[in-house]
Tab-separated table of C-alpha atoms in Angstrom:
chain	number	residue	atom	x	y	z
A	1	UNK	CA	-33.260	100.209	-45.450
A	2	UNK	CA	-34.496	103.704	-47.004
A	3	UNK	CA	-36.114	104.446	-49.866
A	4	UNK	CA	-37.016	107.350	-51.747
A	5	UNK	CA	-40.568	106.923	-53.430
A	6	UNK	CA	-41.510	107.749	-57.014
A	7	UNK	CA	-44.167	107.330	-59.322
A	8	UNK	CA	-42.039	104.756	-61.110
A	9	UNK	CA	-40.850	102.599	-58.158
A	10	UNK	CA	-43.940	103.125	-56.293
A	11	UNK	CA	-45.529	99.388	-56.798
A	12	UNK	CA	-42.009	97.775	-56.266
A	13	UNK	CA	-40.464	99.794	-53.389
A	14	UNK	CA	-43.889	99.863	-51.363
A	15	UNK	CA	-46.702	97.446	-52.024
A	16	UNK	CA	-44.570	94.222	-53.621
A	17	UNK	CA	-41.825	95.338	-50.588
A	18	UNK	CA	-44.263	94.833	-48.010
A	19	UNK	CA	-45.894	91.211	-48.693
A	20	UNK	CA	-41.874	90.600	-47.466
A	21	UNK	CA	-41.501	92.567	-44.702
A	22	UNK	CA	-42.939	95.932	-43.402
A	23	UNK	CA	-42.747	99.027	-44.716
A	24	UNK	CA	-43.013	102.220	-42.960
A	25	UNK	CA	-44.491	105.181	-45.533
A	26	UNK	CA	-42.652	108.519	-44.073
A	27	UNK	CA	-44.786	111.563	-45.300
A	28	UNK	CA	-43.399	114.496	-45.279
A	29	UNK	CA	-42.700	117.867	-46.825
A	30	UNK	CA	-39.166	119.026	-46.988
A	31	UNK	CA	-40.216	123.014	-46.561
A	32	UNK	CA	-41.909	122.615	-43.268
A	33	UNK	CA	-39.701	123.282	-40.117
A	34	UNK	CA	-41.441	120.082	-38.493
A	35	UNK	CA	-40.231	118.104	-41.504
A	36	UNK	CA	-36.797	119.427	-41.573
A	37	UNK	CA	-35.644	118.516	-37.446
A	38	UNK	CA	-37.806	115.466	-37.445
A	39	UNK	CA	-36.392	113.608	-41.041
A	40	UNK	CA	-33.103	113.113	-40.386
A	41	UNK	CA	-34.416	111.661	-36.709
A	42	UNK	CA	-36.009	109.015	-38.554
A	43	UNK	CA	-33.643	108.131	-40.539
A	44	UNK	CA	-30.624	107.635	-38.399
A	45	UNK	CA	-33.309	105.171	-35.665
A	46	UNK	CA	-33.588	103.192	-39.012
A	47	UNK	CA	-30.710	103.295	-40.516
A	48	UNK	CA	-29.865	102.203	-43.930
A	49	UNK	CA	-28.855	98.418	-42.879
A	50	UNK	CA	-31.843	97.806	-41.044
A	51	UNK	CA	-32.584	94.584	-42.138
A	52	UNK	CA	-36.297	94.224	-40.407
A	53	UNK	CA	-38.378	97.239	-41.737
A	54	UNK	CA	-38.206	99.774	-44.883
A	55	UNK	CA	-38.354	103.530	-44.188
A	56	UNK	CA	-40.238	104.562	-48.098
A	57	UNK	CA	-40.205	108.613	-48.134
A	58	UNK	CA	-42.698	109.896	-50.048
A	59	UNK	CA	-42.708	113.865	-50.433
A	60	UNK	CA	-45.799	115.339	-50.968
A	61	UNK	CA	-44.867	118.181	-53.156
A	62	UNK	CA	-45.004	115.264	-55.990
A	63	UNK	CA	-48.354	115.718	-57.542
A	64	UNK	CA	-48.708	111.929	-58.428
A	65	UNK	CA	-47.933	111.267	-55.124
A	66	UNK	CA	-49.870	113.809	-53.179
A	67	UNK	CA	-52.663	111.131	-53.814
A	68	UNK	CA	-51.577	108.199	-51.470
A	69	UNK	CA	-51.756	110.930	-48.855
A	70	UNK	CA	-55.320	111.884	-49.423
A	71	UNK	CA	-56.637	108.278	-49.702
A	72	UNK	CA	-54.885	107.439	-46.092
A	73	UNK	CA	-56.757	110.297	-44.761
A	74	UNK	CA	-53.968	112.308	-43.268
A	75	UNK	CA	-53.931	115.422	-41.057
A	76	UNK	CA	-50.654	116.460	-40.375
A	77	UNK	CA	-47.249	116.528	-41.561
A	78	UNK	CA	-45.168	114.471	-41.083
A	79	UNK	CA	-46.289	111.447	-40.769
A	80	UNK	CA	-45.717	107.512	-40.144
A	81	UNK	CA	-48.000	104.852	-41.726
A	82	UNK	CA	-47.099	101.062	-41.293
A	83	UNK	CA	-47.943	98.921	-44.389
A	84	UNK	CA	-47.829	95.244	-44.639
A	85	UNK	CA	-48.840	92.308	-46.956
A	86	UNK	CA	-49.693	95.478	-49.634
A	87	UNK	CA	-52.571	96.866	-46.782
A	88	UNK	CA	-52.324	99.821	-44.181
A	89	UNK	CA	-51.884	99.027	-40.527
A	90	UNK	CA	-54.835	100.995	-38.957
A	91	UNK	CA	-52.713	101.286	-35.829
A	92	UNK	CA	-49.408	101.704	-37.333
A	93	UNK	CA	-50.443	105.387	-37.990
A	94	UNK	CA	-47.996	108.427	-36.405
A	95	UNK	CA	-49.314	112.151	-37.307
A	96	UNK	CA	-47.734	115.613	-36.573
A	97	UNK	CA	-44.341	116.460	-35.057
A	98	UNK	CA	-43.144	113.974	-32.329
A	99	UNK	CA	-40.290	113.814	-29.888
A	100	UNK	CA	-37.706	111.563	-30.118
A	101	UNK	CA	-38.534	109.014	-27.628
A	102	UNK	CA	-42.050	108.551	-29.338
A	103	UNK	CA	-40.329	107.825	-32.783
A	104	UNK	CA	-37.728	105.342	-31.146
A	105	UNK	CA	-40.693	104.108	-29.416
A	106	UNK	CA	-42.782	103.652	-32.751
A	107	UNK	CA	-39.558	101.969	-34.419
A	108	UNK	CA	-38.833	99.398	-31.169
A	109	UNK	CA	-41.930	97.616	-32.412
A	110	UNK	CA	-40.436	96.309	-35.740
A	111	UNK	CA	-37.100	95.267	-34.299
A	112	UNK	CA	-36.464	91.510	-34.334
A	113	UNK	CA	-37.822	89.598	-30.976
A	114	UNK	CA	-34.879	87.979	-29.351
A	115	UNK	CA	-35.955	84.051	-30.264
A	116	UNK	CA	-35.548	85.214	-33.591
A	117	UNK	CA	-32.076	86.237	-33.056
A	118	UNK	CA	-31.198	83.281	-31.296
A	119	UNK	CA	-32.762	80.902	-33.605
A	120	UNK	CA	-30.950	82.884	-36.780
A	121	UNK	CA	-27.618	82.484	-34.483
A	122	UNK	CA	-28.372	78.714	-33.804
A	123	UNK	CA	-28.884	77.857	-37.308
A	124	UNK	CA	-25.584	79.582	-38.690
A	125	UNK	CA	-24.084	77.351	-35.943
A	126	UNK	CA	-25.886	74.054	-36.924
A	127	UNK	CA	-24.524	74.831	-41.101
A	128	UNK	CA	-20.913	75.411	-39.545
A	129	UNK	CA	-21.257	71.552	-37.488
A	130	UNK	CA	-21.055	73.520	-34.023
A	131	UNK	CA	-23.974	72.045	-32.363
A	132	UNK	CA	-22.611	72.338	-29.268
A	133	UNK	CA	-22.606	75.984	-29.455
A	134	UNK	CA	-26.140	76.420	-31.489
A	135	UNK	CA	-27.835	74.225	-28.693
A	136	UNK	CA	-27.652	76.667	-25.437
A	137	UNK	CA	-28.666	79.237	-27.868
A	138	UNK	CA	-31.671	77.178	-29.850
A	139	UNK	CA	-33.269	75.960	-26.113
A	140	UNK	CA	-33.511	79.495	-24.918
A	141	UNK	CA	-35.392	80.289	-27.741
A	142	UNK	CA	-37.542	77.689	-27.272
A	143	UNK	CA	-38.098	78.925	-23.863
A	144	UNK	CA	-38.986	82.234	-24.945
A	145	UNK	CA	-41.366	81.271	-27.924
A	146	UNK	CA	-42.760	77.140	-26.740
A	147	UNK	CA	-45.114	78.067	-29.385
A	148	UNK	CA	-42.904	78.066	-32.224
A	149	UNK	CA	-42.788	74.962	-33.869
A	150	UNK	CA	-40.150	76.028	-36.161
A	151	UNK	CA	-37.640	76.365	-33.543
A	152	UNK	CA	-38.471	73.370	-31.604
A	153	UNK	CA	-37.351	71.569	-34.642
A	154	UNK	CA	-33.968	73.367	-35.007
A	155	UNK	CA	-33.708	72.115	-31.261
A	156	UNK	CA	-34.401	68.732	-32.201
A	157	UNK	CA	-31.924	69.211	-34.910
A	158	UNK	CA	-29.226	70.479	-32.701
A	159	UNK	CA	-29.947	67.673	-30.236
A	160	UNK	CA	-30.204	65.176	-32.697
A	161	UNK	CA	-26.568	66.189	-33.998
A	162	UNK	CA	-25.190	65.799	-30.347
A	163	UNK	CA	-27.085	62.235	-30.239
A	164	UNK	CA	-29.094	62.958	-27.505
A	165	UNK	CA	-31.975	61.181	-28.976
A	166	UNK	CA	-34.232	60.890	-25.957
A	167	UNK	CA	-34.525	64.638	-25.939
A	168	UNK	CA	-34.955	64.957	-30.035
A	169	UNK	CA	-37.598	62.166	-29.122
A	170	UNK	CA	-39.780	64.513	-26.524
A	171	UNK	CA	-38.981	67.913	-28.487
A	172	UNK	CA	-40.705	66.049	-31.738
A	173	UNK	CA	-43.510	64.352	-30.011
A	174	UNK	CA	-44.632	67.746	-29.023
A	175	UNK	CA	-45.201	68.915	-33.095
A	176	UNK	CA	-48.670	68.852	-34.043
A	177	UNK	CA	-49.700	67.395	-37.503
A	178	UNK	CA	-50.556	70.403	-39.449
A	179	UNK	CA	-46.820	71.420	-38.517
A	180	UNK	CA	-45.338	68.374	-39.002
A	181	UNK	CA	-43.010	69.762	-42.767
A	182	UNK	CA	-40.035	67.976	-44.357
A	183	UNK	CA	-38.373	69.611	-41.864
A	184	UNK	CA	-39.819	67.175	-39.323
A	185	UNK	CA	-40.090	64.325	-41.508
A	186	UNK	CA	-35.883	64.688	-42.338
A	187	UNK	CA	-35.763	64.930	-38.816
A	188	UNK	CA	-37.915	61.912	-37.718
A	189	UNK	CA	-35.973	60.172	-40.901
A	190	UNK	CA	-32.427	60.717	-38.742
A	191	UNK	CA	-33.689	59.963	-35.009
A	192	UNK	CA	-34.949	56.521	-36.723
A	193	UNK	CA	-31.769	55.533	-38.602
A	194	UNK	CA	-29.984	56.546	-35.450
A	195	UNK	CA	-32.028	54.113	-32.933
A	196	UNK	CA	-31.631	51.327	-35.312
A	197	UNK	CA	-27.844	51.475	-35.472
A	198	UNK	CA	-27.823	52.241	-31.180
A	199	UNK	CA	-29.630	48.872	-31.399
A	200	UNK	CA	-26.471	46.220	-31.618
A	201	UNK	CA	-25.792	43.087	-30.424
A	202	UNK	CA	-23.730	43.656	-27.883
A	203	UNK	CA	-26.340	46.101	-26.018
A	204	UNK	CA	-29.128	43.714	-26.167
A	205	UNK	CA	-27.048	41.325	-24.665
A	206	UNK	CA	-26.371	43.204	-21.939
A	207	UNK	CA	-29.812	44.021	-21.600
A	208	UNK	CA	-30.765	40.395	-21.439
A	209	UNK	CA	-27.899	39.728	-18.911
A	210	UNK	CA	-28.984	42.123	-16.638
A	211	UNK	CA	-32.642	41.191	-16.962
A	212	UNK	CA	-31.369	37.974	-15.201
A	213	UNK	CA	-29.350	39.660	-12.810
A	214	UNK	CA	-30.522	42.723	-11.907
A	215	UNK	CA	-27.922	43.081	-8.744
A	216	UNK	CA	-24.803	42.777	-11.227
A	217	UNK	CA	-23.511	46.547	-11.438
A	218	UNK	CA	-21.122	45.976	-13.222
A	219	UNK	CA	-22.996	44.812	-15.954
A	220	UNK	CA	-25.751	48.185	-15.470
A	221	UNK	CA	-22.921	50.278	-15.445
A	222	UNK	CA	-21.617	48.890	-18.716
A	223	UNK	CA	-25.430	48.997	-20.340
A	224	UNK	CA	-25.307	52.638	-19.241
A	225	UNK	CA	-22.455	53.327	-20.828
A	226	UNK	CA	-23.560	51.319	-23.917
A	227	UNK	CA	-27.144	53.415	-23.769
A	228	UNK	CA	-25.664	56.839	-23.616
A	229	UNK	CA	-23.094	55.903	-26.933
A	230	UNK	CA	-26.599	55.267	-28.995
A	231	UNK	CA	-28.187	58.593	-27.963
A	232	UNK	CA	-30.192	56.991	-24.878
A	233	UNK	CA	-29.098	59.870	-22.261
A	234	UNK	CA	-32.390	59.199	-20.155
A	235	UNK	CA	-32.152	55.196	-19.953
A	236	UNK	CA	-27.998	55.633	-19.571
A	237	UNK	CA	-28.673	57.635	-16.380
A	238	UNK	CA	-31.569	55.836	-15.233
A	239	UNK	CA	-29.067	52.907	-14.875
A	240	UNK	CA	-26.279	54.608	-13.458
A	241	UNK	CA	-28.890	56.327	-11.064
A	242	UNK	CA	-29.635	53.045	-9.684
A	243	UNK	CA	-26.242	51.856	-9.116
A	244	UNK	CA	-25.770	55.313	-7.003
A	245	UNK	CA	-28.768	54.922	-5.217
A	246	UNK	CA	-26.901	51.375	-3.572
A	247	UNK	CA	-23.645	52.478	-3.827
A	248	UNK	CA	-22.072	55.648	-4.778
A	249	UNK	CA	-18.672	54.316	-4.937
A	250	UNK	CA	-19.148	51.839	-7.322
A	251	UNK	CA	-16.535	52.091	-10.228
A	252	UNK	CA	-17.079	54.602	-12.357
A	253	UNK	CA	-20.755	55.023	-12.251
A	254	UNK	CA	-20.747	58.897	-11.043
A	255	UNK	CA	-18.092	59.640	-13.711
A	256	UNK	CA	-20.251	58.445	-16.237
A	257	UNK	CA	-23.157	60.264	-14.761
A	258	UNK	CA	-21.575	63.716	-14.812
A	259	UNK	CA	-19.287	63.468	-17.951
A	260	UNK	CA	-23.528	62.475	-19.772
A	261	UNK	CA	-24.870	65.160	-17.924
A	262	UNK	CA	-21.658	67.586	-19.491
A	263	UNK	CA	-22.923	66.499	-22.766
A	264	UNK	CA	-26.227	67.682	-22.251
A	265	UNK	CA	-25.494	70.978	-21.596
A	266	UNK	CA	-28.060	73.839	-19.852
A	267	UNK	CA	-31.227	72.007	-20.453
A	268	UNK	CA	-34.153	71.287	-18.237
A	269	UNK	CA	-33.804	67.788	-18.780
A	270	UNK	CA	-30.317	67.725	-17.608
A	271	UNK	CA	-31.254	69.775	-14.770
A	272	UNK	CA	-33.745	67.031	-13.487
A	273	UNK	CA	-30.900	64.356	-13.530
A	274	UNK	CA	-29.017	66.497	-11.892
A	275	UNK	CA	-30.817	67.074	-8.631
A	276	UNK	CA	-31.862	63.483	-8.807
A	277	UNK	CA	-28.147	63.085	-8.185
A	278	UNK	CA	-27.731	65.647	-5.685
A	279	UNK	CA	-30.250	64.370	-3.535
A	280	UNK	CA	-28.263	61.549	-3.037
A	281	UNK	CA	-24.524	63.523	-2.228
A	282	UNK	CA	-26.179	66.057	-0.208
């Protein structure tokens, strides 16, 4: 976005602006040569879209403006002067003529990182009920930025959506208190709701049948089955891992494995199972 700065839209277009996001102050004076090659440089690396940083022109042959200019201390025309939150950016200052790989440069800083992208991507997904999609894109942003405990819970989200409830188990265990929103506690809310109803009858049974027999596949590959419908990936393959382990021909115990492991998608956990059955074929 560009703006042309005035006395009257000073307050609005520049300080109030940048508490949202920042604002780059572009200095110049359209009489000197330096001004006249470099300004239309600037403007076409930001671009009027730009939807992560402000170009606000202020030309200093405005009296009331000429001020601003003097208070910031500067030398040379033109120049660049980062504000944010309403305050200068001591090192977002740029003074005198520049080439154009300095200015792009300068610019490169304010574009979006690339978890933000992806998380902005995932989310659109998750509102459209394409979690299958958002989820490849949310866990690479969550490999790029662990730290971000707003995008961990969009992953839990997106994994919570697919069921996979082990994995929106670890991804929330890992969110500290002070972070823990209404975000999390929606989120916590659903993975609850969801192991209660994964909790019938018929599983426990089977869980109380095999307790009893432990050597009766047939019965673990059923509980597996049973397990990975309520969201239990981990325990699902855990029993269908042991079946393999004694017999990889039995029934359809590595069809289950590898159609759960499709449902997973790209994910570290998934990738664990998987070797843990490869190490077995191969």
């Amino acid at each position: 976005m560009i703006v042309d700065i005035t006395p009257q839209n000073f307050h609005a277009a520049l300080l109030d602006a940048s508490i949202q996001k920042p604002v780059v102050i572009y200095f110049y004076a359209p009489q000197l040569p330096e001004c006249q090659s470099i300004t239309p440089l600037v403007e076409s690396i930001v671009g009027n879209d730009n939807q992560a940083v402000t170009l606000a022109k202020v030309d200093v042959n405005d009296p009331q403006l000429q001020s601003l200019a003097m208070q910031l201390g500067l030398r040379a025309l033109p120049a660049l002067v980062k504000f944010h939150q309403g305050r200068p950016d001591e090192q977002g200052f740029l003074e005198g003529p520049q080439d154009e790989a300095t200015l792009r440069n300068y610019f490169a800083a304010f574009a979006p990182r690339e978890e933000e992208l992806l998380l902005a991507e995932g989310r659109d997904l998750l509102e459209q009920g394409d979690a299958v999609t958002a989820l490849p894109l949310l866990t690479k942003a969550h490999q790029l930025a662990p730290e971000r405990h707003d995008i961990t819970l969009w992953l839990a989200q997106a994994e919570l959506d697919l069921n996979h409830l082990d994995q929106a188990d670890a991804l929330l265990a890992t969110i500290p208190m002070v972070a823990q929103d209404s975000h999390y506690q929606t989120l916590c809310a659903r993975r609850d709701l969801a192991r209660q109803a994964g909790d019938t009858p018929e599983l426990r049974a089977l869980e109380e049948k095999l307790a009893s027999q432990p050597d009766d596949f047939q019965t673990r590959q059923e509980l597996g089955l049973l397990y990975h419908q309520a969201g239990r990936q981990e325990e699902a393959l855990e029993q269908l891992l042991t079946i393999l382990r004694k017999d990889l021909a039995f029934g359809d115990a590595k069809k289950i494995y590898l159609d759960i492991l499709a449902t997973m998608g790209a994910t570290a956990v998934a990738s664990a199972w998987r070797r843990k059955l490869y190490s077995l074929l191969y």
